[in-house]
XYZ file of C-alpha atoms in Angstrom:
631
model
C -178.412 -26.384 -166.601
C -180.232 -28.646 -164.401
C -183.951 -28.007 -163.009
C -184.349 -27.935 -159.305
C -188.053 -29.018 -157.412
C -188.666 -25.098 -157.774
C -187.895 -24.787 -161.125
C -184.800 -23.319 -160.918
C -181.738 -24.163 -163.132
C -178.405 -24.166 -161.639
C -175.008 -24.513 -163.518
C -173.668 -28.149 -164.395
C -170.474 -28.658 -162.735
C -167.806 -28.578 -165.108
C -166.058 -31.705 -165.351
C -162.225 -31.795 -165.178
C -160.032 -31.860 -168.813
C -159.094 -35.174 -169.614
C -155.183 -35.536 -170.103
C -155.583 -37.106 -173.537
C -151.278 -37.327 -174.188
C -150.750 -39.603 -170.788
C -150.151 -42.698 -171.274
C -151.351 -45.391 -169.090
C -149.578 -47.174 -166.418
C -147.373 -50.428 -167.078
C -149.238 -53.510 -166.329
C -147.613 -56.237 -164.070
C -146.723 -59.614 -166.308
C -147.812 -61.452 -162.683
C -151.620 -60.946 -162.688
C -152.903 -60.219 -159.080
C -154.659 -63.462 -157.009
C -158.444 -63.628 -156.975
C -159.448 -63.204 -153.513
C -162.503 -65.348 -152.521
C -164.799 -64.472 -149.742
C -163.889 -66.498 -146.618
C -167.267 -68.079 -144.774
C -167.912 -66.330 -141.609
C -167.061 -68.454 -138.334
C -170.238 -70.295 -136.505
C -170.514 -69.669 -133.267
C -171.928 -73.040 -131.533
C -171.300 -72.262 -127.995
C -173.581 -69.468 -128.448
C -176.323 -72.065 -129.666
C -178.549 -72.412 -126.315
C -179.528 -75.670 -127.386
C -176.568 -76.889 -126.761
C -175.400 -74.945 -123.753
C -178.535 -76.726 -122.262
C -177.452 -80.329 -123.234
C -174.346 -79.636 -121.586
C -175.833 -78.017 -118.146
C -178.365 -81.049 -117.867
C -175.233 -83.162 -117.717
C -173.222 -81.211 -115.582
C -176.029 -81.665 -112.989
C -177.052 -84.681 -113.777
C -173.221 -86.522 -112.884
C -173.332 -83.779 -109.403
C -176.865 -85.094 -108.810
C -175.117 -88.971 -109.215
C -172.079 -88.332 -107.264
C -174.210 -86.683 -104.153
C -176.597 -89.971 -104.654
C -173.633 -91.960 -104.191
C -172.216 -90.361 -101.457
C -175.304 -90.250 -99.727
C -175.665 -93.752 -100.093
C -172.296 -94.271 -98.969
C -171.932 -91.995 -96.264
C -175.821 -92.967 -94.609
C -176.232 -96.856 -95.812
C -172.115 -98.145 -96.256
C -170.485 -96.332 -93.980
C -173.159 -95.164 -91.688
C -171.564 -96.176 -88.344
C -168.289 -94.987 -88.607
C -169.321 -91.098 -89.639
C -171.707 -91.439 -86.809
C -168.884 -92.175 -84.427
C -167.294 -89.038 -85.854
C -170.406 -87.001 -85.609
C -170.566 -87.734 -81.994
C -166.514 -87.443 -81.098
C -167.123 -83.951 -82.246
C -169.682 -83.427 -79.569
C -169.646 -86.330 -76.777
C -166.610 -86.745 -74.448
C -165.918 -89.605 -72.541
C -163.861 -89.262 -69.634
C -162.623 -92.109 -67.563
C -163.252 -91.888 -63.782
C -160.265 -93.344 -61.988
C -161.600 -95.604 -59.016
C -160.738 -94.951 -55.520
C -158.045 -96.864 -54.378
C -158.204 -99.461 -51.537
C -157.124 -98.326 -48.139
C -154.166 -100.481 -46.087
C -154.828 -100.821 -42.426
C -152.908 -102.553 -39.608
C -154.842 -105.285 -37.609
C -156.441 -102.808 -35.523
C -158.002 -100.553 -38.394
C -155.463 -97.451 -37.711
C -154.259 -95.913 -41.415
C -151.134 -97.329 -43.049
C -151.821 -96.042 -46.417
C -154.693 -94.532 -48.183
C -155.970 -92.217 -51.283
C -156.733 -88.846 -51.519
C -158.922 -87.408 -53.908
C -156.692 -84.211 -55.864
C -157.355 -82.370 -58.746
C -155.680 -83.420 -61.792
C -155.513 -80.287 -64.623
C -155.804 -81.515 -68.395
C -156.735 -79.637 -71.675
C -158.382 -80.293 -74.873
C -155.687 -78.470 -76.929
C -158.656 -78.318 -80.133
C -160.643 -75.706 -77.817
C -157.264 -73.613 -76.898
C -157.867 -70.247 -78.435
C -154.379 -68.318 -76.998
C -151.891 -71.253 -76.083
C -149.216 -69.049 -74.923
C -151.226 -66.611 -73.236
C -152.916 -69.702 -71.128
C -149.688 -71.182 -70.974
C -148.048 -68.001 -69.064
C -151.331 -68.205 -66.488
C -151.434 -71.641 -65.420
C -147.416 -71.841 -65.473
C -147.246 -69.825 -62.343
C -150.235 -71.583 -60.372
C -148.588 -75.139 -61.073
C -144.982 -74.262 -60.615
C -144.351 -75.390 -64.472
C -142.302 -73.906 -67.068
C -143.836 -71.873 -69.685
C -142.687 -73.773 -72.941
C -143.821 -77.173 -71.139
C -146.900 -75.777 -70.450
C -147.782 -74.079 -73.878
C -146.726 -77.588 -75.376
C -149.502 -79.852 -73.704
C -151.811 -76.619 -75.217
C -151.091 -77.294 -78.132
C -150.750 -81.327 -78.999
C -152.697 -82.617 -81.897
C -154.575 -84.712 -79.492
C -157.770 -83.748 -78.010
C -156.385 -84.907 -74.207
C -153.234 -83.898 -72.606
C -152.440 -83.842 -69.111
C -150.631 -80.299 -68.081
C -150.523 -81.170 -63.950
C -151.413 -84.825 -62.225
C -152.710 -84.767 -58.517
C -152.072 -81.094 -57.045
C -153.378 -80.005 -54.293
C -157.347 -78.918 -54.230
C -156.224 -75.159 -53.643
C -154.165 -75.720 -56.757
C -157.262 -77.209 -58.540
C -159.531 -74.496 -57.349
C -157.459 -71.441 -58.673
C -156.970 -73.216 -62.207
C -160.783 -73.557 -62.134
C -161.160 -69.707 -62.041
C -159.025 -68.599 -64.809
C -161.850 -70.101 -66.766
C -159.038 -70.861 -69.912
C -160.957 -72.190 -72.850
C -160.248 -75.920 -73.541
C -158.447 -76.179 -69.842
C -160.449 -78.344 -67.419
C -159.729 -80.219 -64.326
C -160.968 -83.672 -62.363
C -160.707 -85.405 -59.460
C -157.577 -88.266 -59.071
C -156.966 -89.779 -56.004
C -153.418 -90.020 -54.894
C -151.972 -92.518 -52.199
C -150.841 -91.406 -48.788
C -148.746 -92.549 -45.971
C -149.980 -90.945 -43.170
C -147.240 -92.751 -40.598
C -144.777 -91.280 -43.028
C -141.925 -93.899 -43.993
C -143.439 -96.514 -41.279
C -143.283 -100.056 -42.747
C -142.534 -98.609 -46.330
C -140.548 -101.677 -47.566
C -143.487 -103.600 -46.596
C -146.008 -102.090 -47.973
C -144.206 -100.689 -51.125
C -145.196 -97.884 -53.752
C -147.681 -97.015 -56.381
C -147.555 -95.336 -59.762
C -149.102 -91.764 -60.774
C -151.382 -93.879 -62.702
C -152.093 -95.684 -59.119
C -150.959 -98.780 -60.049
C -149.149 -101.010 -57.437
C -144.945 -100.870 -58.655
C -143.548 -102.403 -55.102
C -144.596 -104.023 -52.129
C -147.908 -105.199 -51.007
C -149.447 -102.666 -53.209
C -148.198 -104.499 -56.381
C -148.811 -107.816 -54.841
C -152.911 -107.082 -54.220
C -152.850 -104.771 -57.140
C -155.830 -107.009 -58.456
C -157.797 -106.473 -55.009
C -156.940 -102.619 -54.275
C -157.281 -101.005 -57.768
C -160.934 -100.700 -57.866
C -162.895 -100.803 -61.153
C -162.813 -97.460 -63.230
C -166.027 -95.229 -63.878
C -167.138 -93.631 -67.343
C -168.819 -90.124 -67.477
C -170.187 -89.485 -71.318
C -171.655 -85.791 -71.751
C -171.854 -83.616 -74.874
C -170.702 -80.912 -75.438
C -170.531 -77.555 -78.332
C -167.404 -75.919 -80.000
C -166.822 -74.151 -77.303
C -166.616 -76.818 -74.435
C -169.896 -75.683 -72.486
C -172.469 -79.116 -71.984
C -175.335 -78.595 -74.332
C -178.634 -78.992 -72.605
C -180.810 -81.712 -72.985
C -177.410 -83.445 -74.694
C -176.300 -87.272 -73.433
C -174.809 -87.680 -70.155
C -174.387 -90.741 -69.106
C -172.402 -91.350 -65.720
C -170.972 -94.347 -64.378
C -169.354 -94.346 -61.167
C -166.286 -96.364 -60.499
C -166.460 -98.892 -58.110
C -163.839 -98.538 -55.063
C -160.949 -101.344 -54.826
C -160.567 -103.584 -51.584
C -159.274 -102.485 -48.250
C -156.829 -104.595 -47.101
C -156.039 -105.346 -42.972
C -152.504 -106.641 -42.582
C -151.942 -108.712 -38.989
C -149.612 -106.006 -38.610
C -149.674 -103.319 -35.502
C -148.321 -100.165 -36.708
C -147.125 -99.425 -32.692
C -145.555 -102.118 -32.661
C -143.952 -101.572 -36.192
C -143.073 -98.022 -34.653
C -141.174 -99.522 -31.833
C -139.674 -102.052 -34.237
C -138.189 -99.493 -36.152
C -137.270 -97.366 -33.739
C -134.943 -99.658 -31.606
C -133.725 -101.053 -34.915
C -132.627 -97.263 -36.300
C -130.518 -96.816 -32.715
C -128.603 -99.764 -32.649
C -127.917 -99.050 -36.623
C -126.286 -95.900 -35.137
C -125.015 -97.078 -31.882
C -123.112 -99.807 -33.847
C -122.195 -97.933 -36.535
C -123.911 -100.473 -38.990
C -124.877 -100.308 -42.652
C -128.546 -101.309 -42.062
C -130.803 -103.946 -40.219
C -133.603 -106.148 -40.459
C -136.169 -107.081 -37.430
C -139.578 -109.084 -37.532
C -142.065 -109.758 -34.632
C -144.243 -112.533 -35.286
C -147.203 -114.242 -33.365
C -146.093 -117.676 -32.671
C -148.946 -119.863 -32.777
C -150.887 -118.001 -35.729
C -148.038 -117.364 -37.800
C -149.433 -113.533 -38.030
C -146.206 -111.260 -38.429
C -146.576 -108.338 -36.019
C -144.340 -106.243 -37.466
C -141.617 -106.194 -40.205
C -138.780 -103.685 -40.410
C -135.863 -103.033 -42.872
C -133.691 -99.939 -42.703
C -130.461 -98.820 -43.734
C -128.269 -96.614 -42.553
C -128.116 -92.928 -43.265
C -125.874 -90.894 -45.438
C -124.025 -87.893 -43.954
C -124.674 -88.172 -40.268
C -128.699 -88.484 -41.199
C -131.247 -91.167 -39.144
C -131.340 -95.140 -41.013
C -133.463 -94.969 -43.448
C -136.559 -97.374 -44.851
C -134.382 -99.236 -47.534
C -135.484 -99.470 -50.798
C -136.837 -103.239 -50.741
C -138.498 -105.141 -47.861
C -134.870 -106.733 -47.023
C -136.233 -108.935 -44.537
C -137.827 -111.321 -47.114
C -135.598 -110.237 -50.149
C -131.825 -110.138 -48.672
C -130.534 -113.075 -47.884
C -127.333 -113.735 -45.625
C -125.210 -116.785 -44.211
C -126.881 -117.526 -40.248
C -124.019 -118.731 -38.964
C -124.566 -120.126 -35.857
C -128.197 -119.344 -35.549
C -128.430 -122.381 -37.967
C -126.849 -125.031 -34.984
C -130.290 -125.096 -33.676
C -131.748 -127.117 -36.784
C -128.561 -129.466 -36.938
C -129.383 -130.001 -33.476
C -132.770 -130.507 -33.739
C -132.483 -132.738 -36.174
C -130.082 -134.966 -34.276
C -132.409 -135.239 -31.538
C -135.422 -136.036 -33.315
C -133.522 -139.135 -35.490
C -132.360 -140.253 -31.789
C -129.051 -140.234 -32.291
C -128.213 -137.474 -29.684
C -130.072 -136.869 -25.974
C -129.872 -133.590 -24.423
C -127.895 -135.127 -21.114
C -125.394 -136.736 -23.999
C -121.615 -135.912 -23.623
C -119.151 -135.940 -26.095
C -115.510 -135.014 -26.120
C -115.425 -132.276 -27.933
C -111.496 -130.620 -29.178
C -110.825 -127.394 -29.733
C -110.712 -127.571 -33.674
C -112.098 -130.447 -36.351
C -110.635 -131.213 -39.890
C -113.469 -131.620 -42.743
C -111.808 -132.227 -46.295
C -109.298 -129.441 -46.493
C -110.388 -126.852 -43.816
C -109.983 -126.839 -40.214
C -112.195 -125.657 -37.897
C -112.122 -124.142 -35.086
C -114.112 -122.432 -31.878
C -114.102 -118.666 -30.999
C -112.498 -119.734 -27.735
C -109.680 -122.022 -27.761
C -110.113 -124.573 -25.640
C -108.877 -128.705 -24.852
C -110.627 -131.216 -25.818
C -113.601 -131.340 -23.047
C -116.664 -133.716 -21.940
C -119.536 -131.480 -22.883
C -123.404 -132.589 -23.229
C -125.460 -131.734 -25.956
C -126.263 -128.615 -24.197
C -123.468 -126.905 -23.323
C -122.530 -127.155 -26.968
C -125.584 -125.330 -27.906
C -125.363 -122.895 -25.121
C -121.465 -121.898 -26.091
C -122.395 -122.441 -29.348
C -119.763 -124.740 -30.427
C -118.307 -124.990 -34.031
C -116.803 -128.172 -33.356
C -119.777 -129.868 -31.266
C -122.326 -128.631 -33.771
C -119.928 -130.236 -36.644
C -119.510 -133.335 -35.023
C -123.313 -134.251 -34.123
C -124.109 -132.698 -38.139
C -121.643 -135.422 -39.213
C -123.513 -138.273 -37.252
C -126.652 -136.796 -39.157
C -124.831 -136.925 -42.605
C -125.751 -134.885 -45.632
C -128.590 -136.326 -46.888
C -130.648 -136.316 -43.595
C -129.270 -132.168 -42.480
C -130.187 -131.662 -45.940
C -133.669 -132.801 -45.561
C -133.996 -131.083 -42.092
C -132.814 -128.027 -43.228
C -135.783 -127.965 -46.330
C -138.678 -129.128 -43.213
C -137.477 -126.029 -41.384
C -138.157 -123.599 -44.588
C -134.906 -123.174 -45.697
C -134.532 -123.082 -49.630
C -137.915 -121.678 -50.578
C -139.752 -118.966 -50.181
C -142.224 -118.521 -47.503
C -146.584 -118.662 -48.389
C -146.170 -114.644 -47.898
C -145.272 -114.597 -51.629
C -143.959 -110.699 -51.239
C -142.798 -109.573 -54.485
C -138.970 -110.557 -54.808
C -138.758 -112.475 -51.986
C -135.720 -114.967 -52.018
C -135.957 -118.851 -51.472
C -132.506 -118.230 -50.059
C -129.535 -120.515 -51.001
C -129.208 -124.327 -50.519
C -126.707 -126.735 -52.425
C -128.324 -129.723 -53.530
C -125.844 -132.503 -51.514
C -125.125 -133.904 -54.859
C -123.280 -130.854 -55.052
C -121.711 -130.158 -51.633
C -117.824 -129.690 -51.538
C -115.677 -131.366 -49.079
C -115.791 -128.981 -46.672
C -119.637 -128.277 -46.838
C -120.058 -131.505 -43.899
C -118.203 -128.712 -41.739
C -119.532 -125.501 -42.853
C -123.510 -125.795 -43.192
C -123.814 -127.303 -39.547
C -122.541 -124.324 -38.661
C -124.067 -122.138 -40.804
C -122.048 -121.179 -43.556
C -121.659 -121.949 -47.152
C -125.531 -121.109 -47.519
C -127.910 -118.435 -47.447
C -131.194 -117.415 -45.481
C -133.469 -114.639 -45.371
C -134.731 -112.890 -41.785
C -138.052 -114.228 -42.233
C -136.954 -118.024 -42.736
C -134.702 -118.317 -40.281
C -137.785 -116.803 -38.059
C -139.706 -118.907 -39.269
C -137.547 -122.136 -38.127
C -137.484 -120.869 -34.377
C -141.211 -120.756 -34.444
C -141.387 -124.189 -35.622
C -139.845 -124.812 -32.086
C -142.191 -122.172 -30.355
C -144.959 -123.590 -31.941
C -144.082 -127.366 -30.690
C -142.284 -128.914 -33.540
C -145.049 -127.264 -36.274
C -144.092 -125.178 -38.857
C -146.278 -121.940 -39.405
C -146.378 -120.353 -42.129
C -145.903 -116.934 -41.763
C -148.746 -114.747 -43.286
C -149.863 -110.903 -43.552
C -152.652 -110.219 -44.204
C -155.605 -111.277 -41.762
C -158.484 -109.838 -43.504
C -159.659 -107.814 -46.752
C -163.175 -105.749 -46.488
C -165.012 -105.056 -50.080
C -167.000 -101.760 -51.150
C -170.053 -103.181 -49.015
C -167.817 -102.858 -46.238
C -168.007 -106.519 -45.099
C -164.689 -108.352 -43.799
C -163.523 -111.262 -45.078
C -160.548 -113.476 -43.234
C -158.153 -114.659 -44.683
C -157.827 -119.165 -44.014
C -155.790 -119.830 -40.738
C -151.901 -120.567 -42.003
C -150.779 -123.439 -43.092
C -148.649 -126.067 -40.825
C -146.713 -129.157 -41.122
C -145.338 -131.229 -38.444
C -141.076 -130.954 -38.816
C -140.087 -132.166 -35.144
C -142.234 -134.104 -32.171
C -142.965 -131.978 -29.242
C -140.941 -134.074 -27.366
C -137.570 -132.593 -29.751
C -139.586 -129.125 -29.521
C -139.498 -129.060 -25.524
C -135.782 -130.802 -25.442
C -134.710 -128.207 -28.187
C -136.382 -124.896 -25.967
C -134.537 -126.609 -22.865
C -131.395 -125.913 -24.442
C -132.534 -122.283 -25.838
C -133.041 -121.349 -22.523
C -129.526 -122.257 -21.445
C -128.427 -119.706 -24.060
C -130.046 -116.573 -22.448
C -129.395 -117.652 -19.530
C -125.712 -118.398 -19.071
C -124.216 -118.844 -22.453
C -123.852 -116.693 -25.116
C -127.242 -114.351 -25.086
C -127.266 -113.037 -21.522
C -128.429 -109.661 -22.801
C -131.373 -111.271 -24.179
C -133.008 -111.401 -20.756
C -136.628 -110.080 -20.294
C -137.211 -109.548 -16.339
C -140.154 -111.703 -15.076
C -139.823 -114.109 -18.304
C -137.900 -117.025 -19.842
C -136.732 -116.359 -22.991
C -135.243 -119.163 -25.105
C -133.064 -118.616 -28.352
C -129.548 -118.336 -29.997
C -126.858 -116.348 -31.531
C -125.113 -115.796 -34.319
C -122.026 -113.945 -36.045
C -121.589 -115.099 -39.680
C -118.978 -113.970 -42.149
C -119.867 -112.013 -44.783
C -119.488 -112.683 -48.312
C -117.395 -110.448 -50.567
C -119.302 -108.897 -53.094
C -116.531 -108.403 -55.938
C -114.527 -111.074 -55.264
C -114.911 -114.943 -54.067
C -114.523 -115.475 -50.570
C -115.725 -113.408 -47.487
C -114.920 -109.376 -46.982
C -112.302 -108.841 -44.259
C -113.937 -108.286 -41.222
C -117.361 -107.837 -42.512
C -120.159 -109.909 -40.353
C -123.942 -110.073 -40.199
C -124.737 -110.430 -36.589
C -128.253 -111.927 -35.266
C -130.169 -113.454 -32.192
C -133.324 -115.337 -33.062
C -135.831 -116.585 -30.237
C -139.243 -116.787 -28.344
C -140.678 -116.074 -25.676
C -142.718 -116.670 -22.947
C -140.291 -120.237 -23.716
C -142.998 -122.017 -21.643
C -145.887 -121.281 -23.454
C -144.065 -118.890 -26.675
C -146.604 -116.241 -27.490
C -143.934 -114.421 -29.675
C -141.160 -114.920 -32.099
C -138.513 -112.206 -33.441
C -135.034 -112.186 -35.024
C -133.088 -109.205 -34.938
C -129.959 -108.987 -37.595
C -127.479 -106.279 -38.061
C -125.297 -105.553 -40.821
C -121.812 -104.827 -40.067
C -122.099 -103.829 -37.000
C -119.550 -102.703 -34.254
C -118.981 -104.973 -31.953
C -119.561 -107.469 -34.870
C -120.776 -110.137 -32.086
C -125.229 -111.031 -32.091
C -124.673 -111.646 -28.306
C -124.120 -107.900 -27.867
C -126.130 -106.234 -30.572
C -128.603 -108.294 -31.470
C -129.418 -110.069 -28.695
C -130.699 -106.536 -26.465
C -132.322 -105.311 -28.603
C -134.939 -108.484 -29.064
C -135.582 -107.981 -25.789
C -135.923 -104.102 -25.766
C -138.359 -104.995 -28.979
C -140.212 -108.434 -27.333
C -140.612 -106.411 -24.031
C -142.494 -104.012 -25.336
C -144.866 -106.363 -27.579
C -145.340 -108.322 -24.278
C -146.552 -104.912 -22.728
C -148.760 -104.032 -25.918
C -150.361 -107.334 -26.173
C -150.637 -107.666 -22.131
C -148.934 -111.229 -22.325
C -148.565 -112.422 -18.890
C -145.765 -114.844 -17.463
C -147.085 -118.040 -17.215
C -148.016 -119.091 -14.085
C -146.900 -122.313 -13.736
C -143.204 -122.957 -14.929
C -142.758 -126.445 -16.364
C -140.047 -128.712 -16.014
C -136.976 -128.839 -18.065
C -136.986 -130.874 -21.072
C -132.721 -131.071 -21.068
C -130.278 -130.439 -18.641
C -128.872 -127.353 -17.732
C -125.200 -126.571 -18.792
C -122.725 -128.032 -16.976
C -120.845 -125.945 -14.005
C -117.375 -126.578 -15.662
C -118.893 -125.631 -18.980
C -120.849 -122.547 -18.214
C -119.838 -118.849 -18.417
C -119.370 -116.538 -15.444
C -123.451 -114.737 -14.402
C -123.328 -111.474 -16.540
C -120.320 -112.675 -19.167
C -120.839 -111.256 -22.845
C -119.543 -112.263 -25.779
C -116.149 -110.458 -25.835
C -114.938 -109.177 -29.100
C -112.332 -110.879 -30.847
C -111.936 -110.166 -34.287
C -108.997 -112.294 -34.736
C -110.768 -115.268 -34.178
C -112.697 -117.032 -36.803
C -115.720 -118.330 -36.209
C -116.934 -116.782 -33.665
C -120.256 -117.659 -31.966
């Protein structure tokens, strides 16, 4: 019995009988492994001593590296993240500079620029590129897809429309598209349309001279460009109080050409009907002053395709075409002749109906025996023969040197972009027949304006001119400044000059340019009908001629020079294409510039053409396209 707290006994539990006959259990002849405690694991990240270490240099290699790229970014390579800084807010856009303005020599327009609106983006502020793009496609008459692409170059700048029209401008402006902006770009107009186009040529969209006298004072008329700097936030509005900087372009030269758009009208005009009237492929015509050298006006057309008007051609033809003169060219073999002496106007010689030279034979357009004719019936019927024989007493070297004096072989002081300096064998290199041909015109080449340019040297008294442009330029402070008088060089005395116009007035009036009469005036010049050279194969194109009349007049006192040349025309003769319509042109020039007559009319330098020798009053050139060589 055990004693409880209270005193109480309560019964010992009995203990369970021992099972004294068991016997105990086999022990293993492998005795079990002692186990030994294993350590517990130490836990060092959790020691904060040395979570500390490691957090100190943790921030102390971020606080080195932001050192160093402070230093870098604000003391290295200050300037260029400044540049960035500011690219992100401050746009520069350049201000294109007004273009010069072309005038003729009485101020009227010939071409001029137009401010227009010009649309561009900044594709990094386009928030809905296709949504914008399917807007402004509509208003600028631009395809979707072309559109959306300019929205959304990699660029910052992108032009979506160049020069449209303000109304254009102003309803692009409205839409308000984010990143979409527009400015002004002037753009260069004609405002006679096609007049003088050749002549004055074209520019660019970036209004840069490509053609013409706009490339050729490209330095003068493009003007120096402006610079307007503002800045700007994200979301394209200028920030007040930002940088704006503005500096305005400065406006190019005006130029004043000695041309007179009238008379360029009229020019062009009589030129275009004969082109049709003819049925030619194109013409040339130029109306110059004849003691200034000043050209008055310069036109080059072709003719039109499928029954429409001649056309301005593509390139100013009358300074970049060349073609053989033909007999046009007798008048500086002549010339020459009578200034070395060895030929007088009143001279005869017996002149046959043909001439050998080294394998060719030549002969006139009308077949005639051999005949007693002076010096100025040959020019007047414009003999092949007569003009070879007095070009043989010159020789080569001395029609050679004549022909250079008169201009031929270079180009003229105009320096127009792609003129030609024509084509001239060196007489080294002349062929056996050349003592026969270039007399007469052939076997070399010439452009409208040099073979002007020789007749004025006779207009002008034996002085050669040079022909020129442009009479004046005004800059941006709107003061004029002429151009120097142009050039001249003595090539014949006066004495040949007056003896020479003699002769050119026997022409008009009884030999071969009858139709080049101007009532109340003397008019002095010459014809000519050249062959034309093939242009695929060597030799001439079967009856293919460029026909031509070149003179002046008053031929007392010459106030004006023009040529007049036609390309493949029908009649193929200068005498009755050519030769009208100088007059139709001079006429009116006389009337525009109120040139009177002269009042006295001087003396003859040379004989008129004989009576046996001279054409019937009011006989043409008759067309006879079997002949060679005609006048």
């Amino acid at each position: 019995m055990t004693q409880t707290r209270t005193g109480a006994k309560r019964p010992a539990r009995a203990r369970p009988a021992q099972r004294r006959h068991q016997p105990p259990p086999p022990r293993s002849r492998r005795r079990a492994p002692t186990r030994r405690p294993v350590p517990a694991p130490v836990d060092r990240a959790g020691d904060p001593r040395q979570r500390l270490v490691a957090l100190l240099v943790i921030i102390a290699l971020a606080a080195t590296a932001l050192v160093a790229r402070i230093v870098y970014v604000q003391g290295v390579d200050a300037d260029r993240f400044t540049a960035f800084g500011e690219s992100q807010r401050v746009r520069r856009v350049q201000l294109p500079p007004a273009r010069g303005a072309i005038f003729d020599r009485s101020g009227r327009d010939l071409a001029l620029s137009v401010p227009q609106r010009t649309v561009w983006v900044n594709p990094k502020l386009v928030t809905d590129p296709l949504g914008e793009a399917e807007k402004l496609a509509p208003i600028l008459d631009l395809d979707i897809g072309a559109v959306r692409d300019q929205l959304t170059k990699s660029s910052s700048f992108a032009y979506v429309a160049r020069k449209v029209p303000d109304a254009v401008g102003k309803r692009v402006d409205a839409l308000k598209l984010d990143g979409v902006f527009t400015l002004a770009e002037p753009k260069r107009f004609l405002p006679a349309g096609g007049l003088a186009a050749p002549l004055i040529g074209k520019v660019g969209l970036d209004n840069t001279g490509l053609s013409g006298l706009e490339v050729k004072y490209e330095t003068a008329l493009e003007g120096t460009p402006g610079l307007l700097v503002v800045e700007k936030d994200t979301g394209g509005r200028e920030i007040p109080g930002g940088v704006r900087q503005h500096t305005p372009s400065a406006r190019g030269q005006d130029l004043v050409l000695t041309i007179d758009r009238s008379m360029q009208f009229e020019t062009e005009r009589v030129l275009a009907a004969e082109i049709v009237q003819a049925k030619a492929k194109g013409g040339m015509a130029i109306v110059m002053n004849s003691q200034t050298g000043e050209v008055l006006s310069m036109a080059s057309l072709v003719a039109g395709e499928k029954g429409e008007p001649p056309q301005p051609a593509s390139t100013n033809r009358a300074l970049t075409a060349v073609f053989e003169p033909g007999s046009v060219n007798k008048m500086i073999t002549i010339s020459g002749a009578l200034e070395e002496g060895l030929v007088a106007p009143a001279d005869k010689i017996a002149v046959p109906g043909t001439i050998r030279v080294g394998s060719h034979t030549f002969s006139e357009h009308d077949p005639h025996p051999t005949q007693a004719w002076s010096i100025t019936d040959i020019v007047a019927n414009s003999s092949n023969v007569g003009s070879i024989m007095i070009g043989q007493k010159l020789g080569k070297e001395r029609l050679d040197q004549y022909l250079r004096a008169f201009g031929l072989g270079e180009r003229t002081a105009i320096g127009f972009p792609g003129e030609s300096g024509g084509l001239l064998l060196d007489p080294d290199n002349w062929y056996s027949t050349s003592m026969g041909a270039t007399p007469i015109g052939q076997g070399l080449a010439v452009t409208a304006m040099q073979m002007l340019a020789a007749y004025n040297t006779i207009a002008a008294g034996g002085e050669y001119v040079s022909p020129k442009l442009l009479k004046a330029t005004i800059d941006g402070a709107g003061r004029q400044h002429l151009t120097p008088p142009s050039a001249r060089r003595r090539v014949v005395s006066e004495q040949t000059a007056r003896e020479m116009t003699s002769m050119l007035t026997e022409v008009v009036r009884v030999g071969t340019a009858k139709l080049a009469k101007i009532d109340g005036y003397t008019v002095a010049g010459k014809t000519g009908t050249a062959r034309k050279p093939d242009e695929h194969v060597r030799g001439y194109k079967a009856g293919a001629y460029v026909s031509s009349f070149a003179g002046f007049v008053p031929a007392e006192k010459p106030a004006l020079s023009a040529i007049v040349v036609l390309d493949e025309p029908t009649p193929i003769f200068g005498g009755l294409v050519a030769a009208p319509r100088f007059a139709q042109i001079a006429e009116y020039a006389l009337r525009e510039l109120r040139i009177p007559p002269p009042s006295v009319v001087t003396k003859a330098a040379a004989p008129r053409v004989s009576p046996e020798a001279a054409r019937p009053v009011g006989e043409a050139d008759v067309p006879v396209t079997a002949r060679p060589n005609p006048p």
